[in-house]
XYZ file of C-alpha atoms in Angstrom:
554
model
C 21.901 2.296 4.186
C 24.039 4.592 2.135
C 23.919 3.891 -1.708
C 26.875 3.027 -3.674
C 27.666 4.435 -7.041
C 31.099 3.787 -8.569
C 30.331 5.171 -11.688
C 30.098 8.612 -9.824
C 32.516 11.180 -8.771
C 31.131 13.927 -6.116
C 28.362 15.103 -7.585
C 27.385 18.078 -5.095
C 28.905 20.738 -6.820
C 27.540 20.890 -10.449
C 27.175 24.136 -11.833
C 23.883 25.658 -12.027
C 22.148 26.277 -15.356
C 22.539 29.988 -16.569
C 18.492 29.743 -16.770
C 17.863 29.727 -13.048
C 20.577 32.146 -12.076
C 19.018 35.124 -10.191
C 22.325 37.236 -11.363
C 21.159 37.550 -15.063
C 18.663 40.065 -15.567
C 15.373 39.147 -16.890
C 13.593 40.245 -20.013
C 11.828 42.393 -18.195
C 14.621 43.809 -16.481
C 16.249 44.860 -19.513
C 13.685 46.568 -20.951
C 13.586 48.836 -17.544
C 17.287 49.800 -18.555
C 17.481 53.106 -19.777
C 19.119 52.783 -22.956
C 16.241 50.600 -23.500
C 13.890 52.903 -22.371
C 14.934 55.935 -24.925
C 14.212 53.597 -27.966
C 10.179 54.092 -26.514
C 9.856 50.037 -26.469
C 6.571 48.111 -26.533
C 5.883 44.818 -25.757
C 3.813 42.842 -27.820
C 4.210 38.852 -26.630
C 5.193 39.283 -22.753
C 3.662 37.989 -19.501
C 5.680 35.175 -18.623
C 7.984 35.246 -21.442
C 9.603 38.654 -19.955
C 11.003 36.557 -17.324
C 13.631 34.677 -19.167
C 16.824 35.296 -18.144
C 19.200 37.372 -20.565
C 22.772 35.660 -20.836
C 23.708 37.930 -23.461
C 22.464 40.343 -26.023
C 23.197 39.198 -29.787
C 22.878 42.282 -32.689
C 21.964 40.431 -35.753
C 19.831 41.026 -39.166
C 20.732 37.518 -40.380
C 17.934 35.109 -41.424
C 20.400 32.351 -39.816
C 21.140 33.723 -36.519
C 19.544 30.868 -34.690
C 22.256 28.557 -35.306
C 24.830 31.255 -34.018
C 23.127 31.137 -30.139
C 23.886 28.806 -27.524
C 20.497 29.993 -25.372
C 19.879 33.022 -23.250
C 20.416 35.708 -25.929
C 18.307 38.366 -26.504
C 18.204 39.139 -29.966
C 18.474 42.596 -30.899
C 17.542 43.661 -35.106
C 16.210 46.133 -37.505
C 14.927 42.861 -39.017
C 16.333 44.292 -42.645
C 17.790 40.311 -44.037
C 14.682 38.431 -42.242
C 13.196 36.433 -44.448
C 10.350 38.053 -46.644
C 7.668 35.079 -47.290
C 5.087 34.212 -43.924
C 5.958 30.489 -44.123
C 10.156 31.203 -43.646
C 9.272 34.314 -40.916
C 7.485 31.580 -38.749
C 10.196 28.868 -39.377
C 12.507 31.572 -38.498
C 10.975 32.481 -35.295
C 10.627 28.656 -34.194
C 14.432 28.830 -35.013
C 15.178 31.364 -32.156
C 12.496 29.564 -29.856
C 14.649 25.683 -30.355
C 17.767 27.921 -29.699
C 16.839 28.865 -26.544
C 16.457 32.550 -27.368
C 15.316 34.683 -24.116
C 13.792 37.153 -26.932
C 13.121 39.292 -29.806
C 13.829 43.252 -29.773
C 12.820 44.820 -33.432
C 13.739 48.373 -34.030
C 11.254 49.853 -36.572
C 12.003 52.275 -38.976
C 14.886 50.654 -40.636
C 13.135 47.890 -42.509
C 9.754 47.308 -40.690
C 7.243 50.442 -40.234
C 5.065 47.950 -38.494
C 6.276 44.260 -36.891
C 4.989 41.549 -38.900
C 1.831 39.944 -38.155
C 3.225 36.280 -38.845
C 6.170 37.253 -36.408
C 3.279 38.291 -33.581
C 1.312 34.780 -33.724
C 4.777 32.667 -34.002
C 6.096 33.927 -30.878
C 3.167 33.809 -29.068
C 2.557 30.426 -29.833
C 6.100 29.934 -28.558
C 5.863 31.541 -25.676
C 9.090 33.946 -27.126
C 9.135 37.808 -25.626
C 8.739 40.117 -28.860
C 9.431 43.820 -28.338
C 9.417 46.430 -30.966
C 11.070 49.435 -30.094
C 9.381 53.241 -31.819
C 12.408 55.356 -31.786
C 16.148 54.634 -33.196
C 18.625 54.149 -30.514
C 22.542 53.476 -30.882
C 23.090 49.270 -30.751
C 26.276 49.508 -29.197
C 24.883 51.987 -26.026
C 22.195 49.380 -25.693
C 24.935 46.412 -26.009
C 27.111 48.085 -23.678
C 24.425 48.625 -20.725
C 22.785 45.302 -20.845
C 26.126 43.789 -20.968
C 27.299 45.836 -18.364
C 24.676 44.984 -16.245
C 25.210 41.232 -16.729
C 28.818 41.590 -15.663
C 27.912 43.518 -12.537
C 24.926 40.295 -11.647
C 28.066 37.883 -12.134
C 30.393 39.459 -9.901
C 28.064 39.611 -7.194
C 26.895 36.677 -7.976
C 30.921 35.108 -7.399
C 31.167 37.573 -4.254
C 28.241 35.444 -2.812
C 29.197 31.997 -3.637
C 32.677 32.705 -2.206
C 30.877 33.492 1.042
C 28.075 30.590 0.529
C 31.669 28.504 0.022
C 33.244 30.241 3.230
C 30.286 29.663 5.695
C 29.833 26.268 4.771
C 33.409 25.158 5.022
C 33.280 26.506 8.286
C 30.634 23.990 9.541
C 32.246 21.482 8.071
C 35.372 22.411 10.052
C 33.389 23.201 13.396
C 31.830 19.369 12.966
C 28.481 21.056 12.911
C 25.881 18.212 13.297
C 23.217 17.620 10.198
C 20.688 19.775 11.755
C 22.559 22.778 12.305
C 23.494 22.679 8.714
C 20.188 21.951 7.540
C 19.264 24.847 9.872
C 21.404 27.074 8.041
C 20.394 26.176 4.548
C 17.151 27.093 5.720
C 18.346 30.673 7.373
C 20.351 31.203 4.024
C 17.536 30.221 1.447
C 15.053 31.828 3.432
C 12.454 28.904 2.829
C 11.986 25.505 4.302
C 14.753 22.999 3.935
C 14.192 18.972 3.907
C 16.768 16.770 4.483
C 15.748 12.738 3.637
C 17.560 9.827 4.020
C 17.738 7.193 0.637
C 14.408 5.522 1.968
C 13.151 9.181 1.847
C 12.491 9.573 5.514
C 12.650 12.478 6.795
C 16.379 13.007 8.463
C 16.556 16.996 9.876
C 13.834 19.828 8.497
C 13.729 23.408 9.171
C 9.753 23.970 8.098
C 7.259 26.449 9.749
C 5.430 24.136 12.536
C 2.575 25.638 10.453
C 3.469 24.165 7.629
C 4.130 20.662 8.557
C 1.085 18.877 8.371
C 0.828 19.903 4.862
C 4.187 19.424 3.783
C 4.852 16.280 5.749
C 1.206 14.106 4.959
C 2.323 11.407 2.660
C 5.881 12.707 2.418
C 7.242 9.667 1.069
C 4.948 9.119 -1.875
C 5.092 13.338 -2.477
C 8.894 12.950 -2.286
C 9.109 9.938 -4.916
C 6.807 12.210 -7.486
C 8.949 15.318 -7.145
C 12.171 12.958 -7.804
C 10.882 11.552 -10.800
C 10.103 14.723 -12.247
C 13.471 16.258 -10.843
C 14.785 13.726 -13.113
C 12.994 14.507 -16.097
C 13.790 17.913 -15.598
C 17.729 16.915 -15.436
C 17.911 15.044 -18.528
C 18.778 19.085 -19.982
C 21.300 19.578 -17.298
C 19.459 21.532 -14.925
C 19.409 21.073 -11.096
C 16.823 18.560 -10.087
C 13.324 20.166 -9.713
C 9.850 18.579 -9.185
C 6.702 20.371 -7.884
C 8.628 23.753 -7.339
C 11.173 21.640 -5.167
C 15.033 22.018 -5.811
C 16.718 18.424 -4.955
C 20.526 18.077 -4.824
C 22.023 15.043 -3.730
C 24.144 14.270 -0.642
C 26.765 12.009 -1.939
C 30.595 11.688 -2.305
C 33.248 8.849 -3.416
C 30.590 6.993 -5.321
C 28.458 7.007 -1.942
C 24.855 8.405 -1.523
C 23.406 8.665 1.324
C 20.216 10.917 1.216
C 18.837 14.148 -0.432
C 18.085 17.824 0.294
C 15.372 19.747 -0.735
C 14.572 23.147 -0.260
C 11.062 24.648 -0.844
C 10.207 27.880 -3.128
C 11.666 30.667 -1.933
C 13.368 34.682 -3.217
C 16.266 34.341 -5.777
C 20.118 34.110 -3.880
C 22.351 36.227 -5.468
C 24.833 33.049 -5.848
C 21.879 30.687 -7.017
C 19.510 28.801 -4.872
C 21.056 25.274 -6.344
C 24.921 26.496 -5.844
C 23.393 27.456 -2.479
C 22.164 24.048 -1.545
C 24.835 21.843 -3.450
C 27.322 23.775 -0.852
C 25.199 22.553 2.025
C 25.151 18.913 0.386
C 29.215 18.901 0.239
C 29.027 20.003 3.953
C 26.855 16.871 4.732
C 28.694 14.535 2.481
C 32.691 15.975 3.961
C 30.776 15.673 7.564
C 29.879 11.958 6.531
C 33.562 11.027 5.475
C 34.929 12.442 8.161
C 32.796 10.960 11.131
C 33.199 7.564 12.558
C 29.595 8.038 14.012
C 27.360 6.215 11.287
C 24.449 7.247 13.459
C 24.660 11.419 13.452
C 21.866 11.557 11.126
C 19.259 9.582 12.984
C 20.325 10.979 16.270
C 20.633 14.580 15.628
C 16.890 14.483 13.525
C 15.042 12.344 15.606
C 16.299 13.485 18.763
C 14.543 16.659 18.173
C 11.395 15.371 17.698
C 11.039 13.223 20.838
C 12.444 16.380 22.858
C 10.382 19.078 20.831
C 7.068 16.561 21.708
C 8.136 16.731 25.476
C 8.960 20.588 25.913
C 5.630 21.266 23.891
C 7.066 22.636 20.459
C 4.575 21.785 18.150
C 1.693 23.738 16.707
C -0.815 21.027 16.435
C -1.007 17.113 16.841
C -1.679 16.884 12.843
C 1.615 18.820 12.280
C 3.273 16.721 14.684
C 2.140 13.248 13.398
C 2.861 14.173 9.788
C 6.358 15.051 10.937
C 6.832 11.958 12.772
C 6.133 9.174 9.938
C 8.036 11.656 7.954
C 10.615 10.435 9.991
C 9.460 6.897 9.144
C 7.754 6.200 12.889
C 3.920 4.895 11.960
C 1.293 6.272 13.671
C -1.786 5.163 12.193
C -3.107 1.641 13.112
C 0.027 1.441 15.462
C 0.235 1.259 19.717
C 2.383 3.396 20.973
C 4.632 3.592 24.256
C 6.667 6.152 25.654
C 9.409 4.814 27.706
C 12.889 6.320 29.284
C 15.811 3.843 29.383
C 18.060 4.643 31.895
C 21.538 3.145 33.219
C 23.167 3.415 29.470
C 23.891 5.430 26.454
C 20.951 4.754 23.882
C 21.262 5.582 20.316
C 18.749 6.427 17.571
C 20.393 3.539 15.408
C 20.170 1.051 18.412
C 16.702 2.011 19.908
C 15.075 1.784 16.219
C 17.056 -1.662 15.771
C 15.771 -3.279 18.733
C 12.271 -1.549 17.997
C 12.608 -3.833 14.616
C 13.594 -6.748 16.216
C 9.918 -6.698 17.647
C 8.253 -5.322 14.787
C 8.024 -2.088 15.470
C 9.715 1.423 14.928
C 11.212 3.844 17.216
C 12.494 7.329 17.394
C 15.041 8.013 20.895
C 15.606 11.754 22.398
C 17.882 12.910 24.627
C 18.093 12.297 28.660
C 14.723 14.576 29.769
C 15.428 16.732 32.451
C 15.037 15.670 35.933
C 16.320 12.032 34.880
C 19.759 10.950 35.655
C 22.155 10.379 32.702
C 22.680 8.384 31.004
C 19.536 7.561 29.294
C 16.923 8.112 26.627
C 13.670 8.903 25.822
C 12.272 6.586 23.030
C 8.562 6.899 21.675
C 7.743 3.055 20.106
C 5.539 2.322 17.573
C 4.300 -1.474 17.394
C 1.552 -2.802 15.150
C -2.232 -2.081 16.087
C -2.806 -4.593 18.827
C 0.469 -5.477 20.392
C 0.968 -5.043 23.722
C 4.439 -4.463 24.985
C 4.479 -6.861 28.123
C 6.843 -6.771 31.022
C 9.203 -9.301 29.195
C 9.339 -7.629 26.060
C 9.581 -4.334 27.795
C 12.917 -6.070 29.706
C 13.923 -7.405 26.110
C 13.871 -4.086 24.611
C 16.379 -1.980 27.078
C 18.547 -4.659 27.323
C 18.746 -4.886 23.229
C 18.617 -1.038 23.076
C 21.310 -0.485 25.380
C 23.399 -3.187 23.651
C 25.961 -6.112 24.891
C 28.284 -4.206 27.038
C 25.429 -2.522 29.006
C 25.777 -3.674 32.815
C 22.138 -5.055 33.537
C 22.341 -4.070 37.181
C 22.109 -0.399 36.428
C 19.943 -0.879 33.699
C 16.195 0.604 34.689
C 13.070 0.972 31.820
C 10.378 3.044 32.618
C 6.957 2.268 30.798
C 3.828 4.736 30.304
C 0.334 3.423 29.168
C -0.149 2.726 25.730
C -2.100 4.547 23.303
C -3.742 4.865 19.749
C -2.678 8.185 18.609
C -0.619 10.655 19.065
C -2.345 12.257 21.959
C -2.075 9.367 23.999
C 1.521 8.519 23.112
C 2.328 12.180 24.356
C 0.872 11.129 27.618
C 2.845 7.779 27.968
C 5.952 9.583 27.408
C 5.300 12.161 30.042
C 4.274 9.292 32.364
C 7.487 7.466 31.540
C 9.714 10.259 32.605
C 8.224 11.251 35.456
C 8.258 8.028 36.373
C 12.546 7.406 35.820
C 12.703 11.453 37.659
C 14.186 11.090 40.945
C 14.256 7.370 41.846
C 17.030 5.632 43.042
C 17.294 2.121 41.494
C 17.003 -0.596 43.524
C 19.866 -3.455 43.662
C 18.785 -6.146 41.228
C 20.439 -8.608 38.563
C 18.182 -7.680 36.269
C 16.505 -5.071 34.216
C 14.472 -2.797 36.846
C 10.859 -2.053 35.295
C 8.427 0.532 35.999
C 5.108 0.716 34.454
C 2.503 3.849 34.801
C 0.005 1.236 35.235
C 1.589 0.456 38.458
C 1.554 3.782 39.603
C -1.731 5.914 39.911
C -0.020 8.866 41.588
C 2.183 9.270 38.408
C -0.971 8.766 35.735
C -3.112 11.041 37.807
C -0.098 13.735 38.090
C 0.285 13.168 34.130
C -3.332 13.915 33.239
C -3.418 17.184 35.517
C 0.372 18.436 34.696
C -0.861 21.677 33.195
C -3.761 22.473 35.882
C -2.316 25.489 37.810
C -4.491 24.220 40.479
C -2.112 20.772 40.933
C 1.203 22.899 40.540
C 0.131 25.452 43.249
C -0.641 22.517 45.685
C 2.775 21.036 44.927
C 4.782 24.152 45.304
C 2.586 25.531 48.373
C 3.558 21.898 50.435
C 7.117 21.112 49.509
C 8.263 25.842 50.058
C 9.418 25.112 53.693
C 11.726 22.364 52.664
C 12.527 23.842 49.382
C 13.719 26.930 51.197
C 15.586 25.095 53.485
C 17.340 23.016 51.302
C 17.966 26.048 48.932
C 19.460 27.760 52.198
C 21.711 25.043 53.493
C 22.304 23.168 50.658
C 20.244 20.746 52.558
C 18.866 17.129 51.161
C 15.628 17.158 52.692
C 13.597 16.605 49.080
C 15.828 13.393 48.524
C 15.438 12.105 52.358
C 11.151 12.881 52.103
C 11.355 10.825 48.378
C 13.185 8.128 50.028
C 10.906 7.724 52.688
C 7.561 8.322 50.435
C 9.103 5.570 48.322
C 9.514 3.289 50.938
C 6.382 3.627 53.294
C 6.272 1.493 56.457
C 10.013 0.519 56.688
C 12.431 3.117 57.591
C 15.142 1.178 57.364
C 14.970 0.794 53.597
C 14.492 4.129 53.249
C 17.292 5.146 55.319
C 19.281 2.639 52.943
C 17.680 4.343 50.083
C 19.011 7.760 51.205
C 22.407 6.960 51.846
C 22.124 8.049 55.522
C 22.872 6.115 58.927
C 19.677 5.522 60.483
C 20.483 8.296 63.485
C 20.928 11.114 60.576
C 17.674 9.537 58.531
C 15.323 10.020 61.994
C 16.816 13.597 62.858
C 16.046 14.627 58.734
C 12.483 13.042 59.270
C 12.258 14.850 62.448
C 13.186 18.389 60.868
C 10.521 17.686 57.820
C 7.956 17.002 59.926
C 9.027 20.309 61.619
C 8.950 22.311 58.947
C 5.891 21.036 57.551
C 4.016 20.898 61.223
C 3.060 17.399 59.836
C 2.744 13.656 60.798
C 4.520 11.772 58.123
C 2.711 8.420 59.253
C -0.297 9.889 58.520
C -1.464 7.768 55.449
C -3.258 10.952 54.060
C -0.670 13.336 54.490
C 1.952 11.153 52.318
C -0.232 11.015 49.553
C -0.650 14.493 49.638
C 3.205 14.600 50.104
C 4.017 12.034 46.931
C 1.355 14.055 45.174
C 3.591 17.268 45.559
C 6.218 15.601 45.088
C 5.562 14.198 41.858
C 4.017 17.098 40.554
C 7.329 19.146 41.492
C 9.617 16.126 39.913
C 7.057 16.547 36.651
C 7.946 20.132 36.314
C 12.001 18.912 36.218
C 12.560 20.669 39.517
């Protein structure tokens, strides 16, 4: 559920801190400028201190200069008015550090022949960059060079921010879904990006498949820890960052829906936080403008189920972690794959129906070869819970909603399993059951179970075996060629006949043909296949071939 925050307006467009702006040069980059290099600089305290961002170059010899600084200034000085006592010099360096100075550049020769030892020690203790210039330089020349570099960077940043703003504004105007906005963010930042809801469930993610298991294992715990770290850092007004994650809220008009999280990546000219905030604005506006409250759940979880069926995962470990991060329990759970046909089932309705029986569910789109409207669902129930016939029908009715026509509703259920590998087989079984079979007349939800269809179980188990695929193609090739060449319906007639063995009247009715036309089609099939369709072994072989073809989505 969204979180109402009456005391806050739109917060997703906060200015980024100068200390995180990639457009500002670092102390290291300032030292590489020609005007500075002419002074023959020597780094006395460097390492990480040289990575501090330089917001401005401040020229002063005053001992009280620290009170005039706002942070990010690189002090350029001859030291002529610095304190003479060691304790005072140490306090002078401490004051610069407390003021947020980027570092000290001390020109030797005018006042100091050698840098004071106490200054070097104090700078090292504080992690403050300390550089000495061994040759006299024109301070005005150095100032112009540094400021020119800063202004150029800021100008480039403004252009980059305009470009990013235009890009994500266009996404909003086109009504782009949340998962596509997350994809665009990941492309722009060249880093993994995750969208989570307030319950720390992953709604959408653009993450390399090889990183899914490492990133999403114990996601809720890691996310909460990162948020706490980000809140501590945010006390200074900086963009939230925890565990090197950049975190930005998705909120507007006092309502917060979730957070965008960007993992470490290269700098961006517009600032990584600014890019992420533009994505958050696009998502927030989309939530305000859209009437569909289930959009986040639908687009995010649909990709999960569809990806499983299509084999778009690097390994079972990564896929398991990703599903659990989306809120679907897989450990200590009993899992079922289902297909509900005859109604448009939303992700929210499927999950609500699952919660009503103590479980959780994620819903995908209509699988290839399954008549629409339909939904492919992965259902997680507490360990030891069995989805019996009544429970399966009740789940289908609840997921379809009160307006669904029960006489058109069919639920296909795969065998239950206790891990993702078995759940994936269950999903394929459910899809195979739902493909190509017409619903029988009836006034209740029609139920199909893999346990009652041994051939479906066999096809699912051998679906990737090339010999099984070759068998199906070879047996049905004459019928396929006939239908392709003449726009025929022989495959449908064969399926109707195999679905009603020994009852050709029912088979003719299921194929919506008159008995005479149906018998003509049967004779043609026998002629093309050179087979007797009354033979039980032939029927079994053709049934297997047809199931293999339907399983391949043809």
